[in-house]
CSV table of C-alpha atoms in Angstrom, one decimal:
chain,number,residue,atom,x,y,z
M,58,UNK,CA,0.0,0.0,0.0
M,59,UNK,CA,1.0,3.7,-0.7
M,60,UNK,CA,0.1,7.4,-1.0
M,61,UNK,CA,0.9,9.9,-3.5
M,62,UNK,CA,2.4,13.1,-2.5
M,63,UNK,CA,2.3,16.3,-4.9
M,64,UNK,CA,4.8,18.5,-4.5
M,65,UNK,CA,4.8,21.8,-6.5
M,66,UNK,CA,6.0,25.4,-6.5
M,67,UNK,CA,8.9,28.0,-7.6
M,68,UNK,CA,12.7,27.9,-6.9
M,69,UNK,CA,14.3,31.2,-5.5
M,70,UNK,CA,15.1,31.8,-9.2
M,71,UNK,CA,11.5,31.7,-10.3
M,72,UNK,CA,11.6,28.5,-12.2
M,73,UNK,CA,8.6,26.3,-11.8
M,74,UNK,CA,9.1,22.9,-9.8
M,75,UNK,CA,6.4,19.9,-9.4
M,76,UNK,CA,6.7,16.1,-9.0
M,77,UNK,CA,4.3,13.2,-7.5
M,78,UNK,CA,5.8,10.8,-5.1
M,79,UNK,CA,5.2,7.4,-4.5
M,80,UNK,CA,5.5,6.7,-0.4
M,81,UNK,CA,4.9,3.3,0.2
M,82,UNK,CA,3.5,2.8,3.8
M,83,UNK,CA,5.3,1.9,6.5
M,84,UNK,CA,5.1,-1.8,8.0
M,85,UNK,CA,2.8,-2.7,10.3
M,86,UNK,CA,3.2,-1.0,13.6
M,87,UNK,CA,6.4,0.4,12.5
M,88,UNK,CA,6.5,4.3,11.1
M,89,UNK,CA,9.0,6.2,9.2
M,90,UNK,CA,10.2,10.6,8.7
M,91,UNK,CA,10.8,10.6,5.7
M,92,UNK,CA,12.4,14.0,3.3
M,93,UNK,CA,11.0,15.5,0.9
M,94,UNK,CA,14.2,16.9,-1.3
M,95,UNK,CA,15.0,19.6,-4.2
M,96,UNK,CA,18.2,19.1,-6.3
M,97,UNK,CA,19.9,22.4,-6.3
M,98,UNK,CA,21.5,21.8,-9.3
M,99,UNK,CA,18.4,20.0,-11.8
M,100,UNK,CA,15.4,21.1,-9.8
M,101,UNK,CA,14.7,17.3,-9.3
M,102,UNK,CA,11.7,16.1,-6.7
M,103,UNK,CA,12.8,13.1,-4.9
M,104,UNK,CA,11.8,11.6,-1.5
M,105,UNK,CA,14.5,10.5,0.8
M,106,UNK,CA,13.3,7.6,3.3
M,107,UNK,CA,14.2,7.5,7.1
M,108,UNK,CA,13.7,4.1,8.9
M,109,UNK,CA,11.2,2.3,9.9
M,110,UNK,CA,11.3,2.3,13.7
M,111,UNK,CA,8.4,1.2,16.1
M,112,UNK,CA,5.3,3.3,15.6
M,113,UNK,CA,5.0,6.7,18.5
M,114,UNK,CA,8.6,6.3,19.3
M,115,UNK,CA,11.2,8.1,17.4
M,116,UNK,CA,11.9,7.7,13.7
M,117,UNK,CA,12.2,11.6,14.2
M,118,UNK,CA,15.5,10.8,15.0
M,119,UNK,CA,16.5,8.3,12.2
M,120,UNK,CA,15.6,10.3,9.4
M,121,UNK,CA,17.2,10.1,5.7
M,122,UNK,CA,20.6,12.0,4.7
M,123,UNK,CA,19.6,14.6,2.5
M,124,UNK,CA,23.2,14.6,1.0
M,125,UNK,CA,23.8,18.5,0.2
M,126,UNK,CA,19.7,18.4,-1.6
M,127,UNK,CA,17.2,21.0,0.0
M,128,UNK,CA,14.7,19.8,2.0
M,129,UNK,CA,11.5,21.0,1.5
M,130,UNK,CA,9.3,19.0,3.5
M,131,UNK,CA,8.9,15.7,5.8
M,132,UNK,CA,6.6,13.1,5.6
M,133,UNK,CA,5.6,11.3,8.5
M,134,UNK,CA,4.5,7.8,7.0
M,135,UNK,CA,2.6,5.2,9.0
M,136,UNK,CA,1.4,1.6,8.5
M,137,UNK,CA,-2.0,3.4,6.8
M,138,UNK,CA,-1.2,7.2,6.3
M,139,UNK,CA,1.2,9.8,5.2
M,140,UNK,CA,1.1,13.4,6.7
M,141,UNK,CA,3.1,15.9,5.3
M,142,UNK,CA,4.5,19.7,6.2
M,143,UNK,CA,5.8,22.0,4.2
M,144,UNK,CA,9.4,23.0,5.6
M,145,UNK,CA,9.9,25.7,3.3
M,146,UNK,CA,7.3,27.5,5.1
M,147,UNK,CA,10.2,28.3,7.7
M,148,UNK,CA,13.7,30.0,8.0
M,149,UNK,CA,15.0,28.1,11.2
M,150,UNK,CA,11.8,28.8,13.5
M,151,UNK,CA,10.4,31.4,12.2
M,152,UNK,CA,7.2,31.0,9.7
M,153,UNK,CA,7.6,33.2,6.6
M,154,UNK,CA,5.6,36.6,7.2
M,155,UNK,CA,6.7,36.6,11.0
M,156,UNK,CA,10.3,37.8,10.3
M,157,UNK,CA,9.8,41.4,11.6
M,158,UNK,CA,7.9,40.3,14.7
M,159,UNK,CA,10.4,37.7,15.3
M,160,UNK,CA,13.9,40.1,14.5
M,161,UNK,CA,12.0,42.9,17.1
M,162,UNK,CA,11.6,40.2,19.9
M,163,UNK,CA,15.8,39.0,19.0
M,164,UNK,CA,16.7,42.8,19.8
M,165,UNK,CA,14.5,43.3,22.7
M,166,UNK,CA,16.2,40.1,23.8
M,167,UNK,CA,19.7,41.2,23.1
M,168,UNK,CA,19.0,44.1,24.6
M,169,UNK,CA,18.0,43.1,28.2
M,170,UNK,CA,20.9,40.0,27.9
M,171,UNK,CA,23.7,42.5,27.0
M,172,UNK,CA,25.2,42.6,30.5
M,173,UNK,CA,25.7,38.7,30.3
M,174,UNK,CA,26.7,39.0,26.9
M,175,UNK,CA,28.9,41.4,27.2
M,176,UNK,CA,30.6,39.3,30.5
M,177,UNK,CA,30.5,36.2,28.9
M,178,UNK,CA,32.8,37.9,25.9
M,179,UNK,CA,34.8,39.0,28.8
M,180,UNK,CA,35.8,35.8,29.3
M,181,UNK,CA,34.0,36.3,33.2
M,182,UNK,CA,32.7,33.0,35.2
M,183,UNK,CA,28.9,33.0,34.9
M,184,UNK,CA,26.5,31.0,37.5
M,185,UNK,CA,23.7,30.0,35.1
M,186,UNK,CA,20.3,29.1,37.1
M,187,UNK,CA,17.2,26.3,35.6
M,188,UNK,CA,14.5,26.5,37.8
M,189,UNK,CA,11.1,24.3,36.5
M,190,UNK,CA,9.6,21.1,36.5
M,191,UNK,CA,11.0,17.6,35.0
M,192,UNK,CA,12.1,19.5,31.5
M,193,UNK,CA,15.0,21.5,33.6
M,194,UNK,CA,15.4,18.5,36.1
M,195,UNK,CA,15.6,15.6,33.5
M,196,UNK,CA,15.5,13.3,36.5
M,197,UNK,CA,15.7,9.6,37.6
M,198,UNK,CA,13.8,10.3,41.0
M,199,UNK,CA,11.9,13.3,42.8
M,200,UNK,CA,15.5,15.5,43.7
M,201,UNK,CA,15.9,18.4,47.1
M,202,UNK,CA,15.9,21.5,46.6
M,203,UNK,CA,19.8,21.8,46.3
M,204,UNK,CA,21.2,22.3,42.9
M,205,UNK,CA,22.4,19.5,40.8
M,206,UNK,CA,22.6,15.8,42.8
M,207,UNK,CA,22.8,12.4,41.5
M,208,UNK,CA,19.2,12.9,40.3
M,209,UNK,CA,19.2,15.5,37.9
M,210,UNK,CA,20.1,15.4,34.4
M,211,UNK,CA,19.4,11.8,33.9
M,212,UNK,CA,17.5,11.8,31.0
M,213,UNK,CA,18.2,8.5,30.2
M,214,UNK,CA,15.7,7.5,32.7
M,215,UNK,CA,12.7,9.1,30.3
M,216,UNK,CA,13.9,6.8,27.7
M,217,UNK,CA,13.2,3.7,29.4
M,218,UNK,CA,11.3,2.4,26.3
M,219,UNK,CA,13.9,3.0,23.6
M,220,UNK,CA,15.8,0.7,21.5
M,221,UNK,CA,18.9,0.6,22.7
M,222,UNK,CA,20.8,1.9,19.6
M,223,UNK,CA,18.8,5.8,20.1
M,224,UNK,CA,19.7,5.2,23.8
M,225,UNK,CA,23.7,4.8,22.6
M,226,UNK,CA,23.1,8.4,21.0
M,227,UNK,CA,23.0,10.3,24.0
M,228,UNK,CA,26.4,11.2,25.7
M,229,UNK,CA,26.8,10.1,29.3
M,230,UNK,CA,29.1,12.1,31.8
M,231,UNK,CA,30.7,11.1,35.1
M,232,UNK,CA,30.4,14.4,37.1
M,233,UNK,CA,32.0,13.0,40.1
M,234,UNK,CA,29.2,12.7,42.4
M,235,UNK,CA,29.7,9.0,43.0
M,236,UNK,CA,26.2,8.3,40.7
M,237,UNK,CA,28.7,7.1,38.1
M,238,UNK,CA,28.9,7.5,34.8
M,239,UNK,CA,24.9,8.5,34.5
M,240,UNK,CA,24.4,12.5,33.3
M,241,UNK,CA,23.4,14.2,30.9
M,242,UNK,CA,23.6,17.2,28.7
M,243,UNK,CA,20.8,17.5,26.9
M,244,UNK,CA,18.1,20.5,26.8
M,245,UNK,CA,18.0,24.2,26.4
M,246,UNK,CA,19.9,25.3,29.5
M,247,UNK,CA,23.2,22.9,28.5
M,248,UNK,CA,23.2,24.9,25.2
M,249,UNK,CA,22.7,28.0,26.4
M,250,UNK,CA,25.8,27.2,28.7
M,251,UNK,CA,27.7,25.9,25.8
M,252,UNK,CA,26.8,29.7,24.2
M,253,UNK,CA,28.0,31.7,26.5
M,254,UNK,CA,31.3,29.7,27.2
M,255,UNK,CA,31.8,30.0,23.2
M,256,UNK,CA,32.0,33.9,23.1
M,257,UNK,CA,35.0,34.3,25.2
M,258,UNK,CA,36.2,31.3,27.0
M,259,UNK,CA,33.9,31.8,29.7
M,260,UNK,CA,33.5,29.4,32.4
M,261,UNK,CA,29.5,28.7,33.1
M,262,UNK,CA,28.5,27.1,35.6
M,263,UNK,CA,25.6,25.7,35.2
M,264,UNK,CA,23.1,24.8,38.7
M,265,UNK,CA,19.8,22.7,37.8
M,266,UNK,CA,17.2,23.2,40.2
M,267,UNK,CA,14.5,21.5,38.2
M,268,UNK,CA,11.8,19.1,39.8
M,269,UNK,CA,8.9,17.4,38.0
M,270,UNK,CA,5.8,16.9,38.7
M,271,UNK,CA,5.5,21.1,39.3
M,272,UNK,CA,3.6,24.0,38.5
M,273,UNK,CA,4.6,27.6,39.2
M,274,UNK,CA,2.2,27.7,42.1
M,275,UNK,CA,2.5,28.6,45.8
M,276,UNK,CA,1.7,25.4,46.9
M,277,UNK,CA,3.6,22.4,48.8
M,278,UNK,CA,1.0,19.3,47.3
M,279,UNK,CA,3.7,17.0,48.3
M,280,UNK,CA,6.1,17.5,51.5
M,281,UNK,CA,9.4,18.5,50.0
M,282,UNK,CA,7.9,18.9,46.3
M,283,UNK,CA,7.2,22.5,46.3
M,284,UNK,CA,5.9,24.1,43.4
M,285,UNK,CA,7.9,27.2,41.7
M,286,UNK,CA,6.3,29.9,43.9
M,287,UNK,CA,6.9,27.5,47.9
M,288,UNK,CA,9.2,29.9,49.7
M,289,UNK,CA,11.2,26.9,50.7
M,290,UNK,CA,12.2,26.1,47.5
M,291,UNK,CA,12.7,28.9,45.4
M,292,UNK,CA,15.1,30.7,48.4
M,293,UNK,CA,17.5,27.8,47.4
M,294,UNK,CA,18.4,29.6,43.9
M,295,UNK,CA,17.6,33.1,45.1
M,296,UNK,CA,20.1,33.3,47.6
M,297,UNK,CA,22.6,31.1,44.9
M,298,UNK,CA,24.0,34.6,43.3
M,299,UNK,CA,22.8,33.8,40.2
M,300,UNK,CA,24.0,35.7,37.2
M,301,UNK,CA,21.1,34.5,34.9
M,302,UNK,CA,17.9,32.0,35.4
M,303,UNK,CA,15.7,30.3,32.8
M,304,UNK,CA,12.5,29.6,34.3
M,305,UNK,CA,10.3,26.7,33.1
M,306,UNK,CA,7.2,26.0,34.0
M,307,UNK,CA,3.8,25.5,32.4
M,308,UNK,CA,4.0,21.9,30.7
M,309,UNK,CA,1.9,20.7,34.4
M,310,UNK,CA,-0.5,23.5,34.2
M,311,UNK,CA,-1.0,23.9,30.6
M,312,UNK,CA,-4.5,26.7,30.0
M,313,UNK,CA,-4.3,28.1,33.6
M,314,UNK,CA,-4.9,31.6,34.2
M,315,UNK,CA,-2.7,32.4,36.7
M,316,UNK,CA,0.9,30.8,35.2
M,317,UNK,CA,1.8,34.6,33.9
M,318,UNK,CA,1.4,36.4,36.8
M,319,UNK,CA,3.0,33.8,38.5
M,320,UNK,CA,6.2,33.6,36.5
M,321,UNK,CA,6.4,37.7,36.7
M,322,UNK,CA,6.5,37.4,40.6
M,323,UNK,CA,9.3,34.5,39.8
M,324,UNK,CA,11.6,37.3,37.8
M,325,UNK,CA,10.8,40.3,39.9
M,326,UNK,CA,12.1,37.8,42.7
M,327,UNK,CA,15.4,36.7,40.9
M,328,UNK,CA,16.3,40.2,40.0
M,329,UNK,CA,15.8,41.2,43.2
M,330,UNK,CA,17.7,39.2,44.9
């Protein structure tokens, strides 16, 4: 069984560009991320196919080699169904039309970073903060309050259900806390510490204070799991002389009213202290 996918439109250049694709369905209970690829050079459709891994898991992360072609769009094929998306929609992550909105919010970012910036091309050391639920802690068990720990940045431990050759992708580190040879480096804060230590030498270091299962609230649900807002718990990384925090919260309360006003009281807190 199989789908056919029409692909059409104009090169930078103006020349016109269609082909229709055969995508042959994935196996059963297996799916597939598949590319959708121009040739540069003769304007040629083809498809490039990723492979087949088990179905809800993550054949995002065995997709095809485009080899030097442009992609222009992925297909996410199934044992029944493919559903396409047009990637040349986007420049990086921003959607064509948004550029302006998007430039104004990088310079009104620049702007209020410019003191870290500007110490981080110093070559200063920089105590980077994350402060949020189990997307900052990436943990193997509910950790304290204290920074860092044997828990924390373990994200191994959400990929329990993995084949072992995406497991052998991830990097392990040994960070000398007698865990072993068990943490990791993956999410946002780890690259924007790998950032800042690129514009001068800088030495970041980097203090996770993630714990999942929380909200922003004010609220101790469990003893010793307070949420963002438990005094207990957020004086840990407010009297930690943090040069910089990046709050995260929201994936627990996702359409509650009060998760703004909630993370403004976090900030005016952090640069106060």
């Amino acid at each position: 069984m199989s789908a056919t996918v029409t692909v059409s439109g104009m090169t930078r250049m103006g020349a016109a560009v269609s082909a229709s694709l055969t995508v042959p369905f994935a196996a059963s209970g297996k799916e597939r991320m598949d590319l959708v690829v121009v040739d540069p050079g003769t304007r040629t459709i083809s498809r490039v196919a990723g492979a087949e891994r088990t179905a809800q898991l993550d054949a995002l992360e065995w997709q095809g080699n485009p080899g030097g072609q442009t992609i222009v769009g992925r297909a996410r094929v199934t044992d029944g169904a493919v559903t396409t998306v047009e990637t040349g929609l986007w420049r990086g992550v921003t959607f064509i039309g948004q550029n302006r909105a998007e430039e104004a919010r990088i310079a009104r970012n620049r702007g209020i970073l410019a003191p870290l910036v500007a110490a981080a091309t110093a070559g200063s050391a920089i105590t980077l903060g994350g402060y949020g639920d189990s997307i900052t802690a990436l943990q193997s068990n509910v950790p304290d309050y204290v920074a860092n720990g044997i828990l924390r940045d373990r994200a191994l431990s959400y990929l329990a259900n993995y084949p072992a050759d995406t497991k052998a992708l991830v990097a392990t580190y040994d960070t000398g806390d007698g865990a072993g040879q068990v943490h990791t480096r993956l999410g946002w804060n780890w690259h924007i510490k790998a950032a800042l230590e690129a514009l001068g030498g800088s030495s970041v270091s980097y203090l996770n204070y993630g714990i999942g299962a929380t909200t922003s609230q004010n609220t101790e649900p469990v003893a010793g799991r307070g949420n963002g807002l438990w005094p207990a718990r957020i004086a840990v990384p407010l009297g930690a002389g943090l040069d910089a925090v990046v709050i995260g919260f929201g994936m627990n309360e996702r359409g509650q009213s009060y998760t703004y006003a909630n993370i403004v009281n976090m900030i005016g807190q952090f640069q106060g202290a």
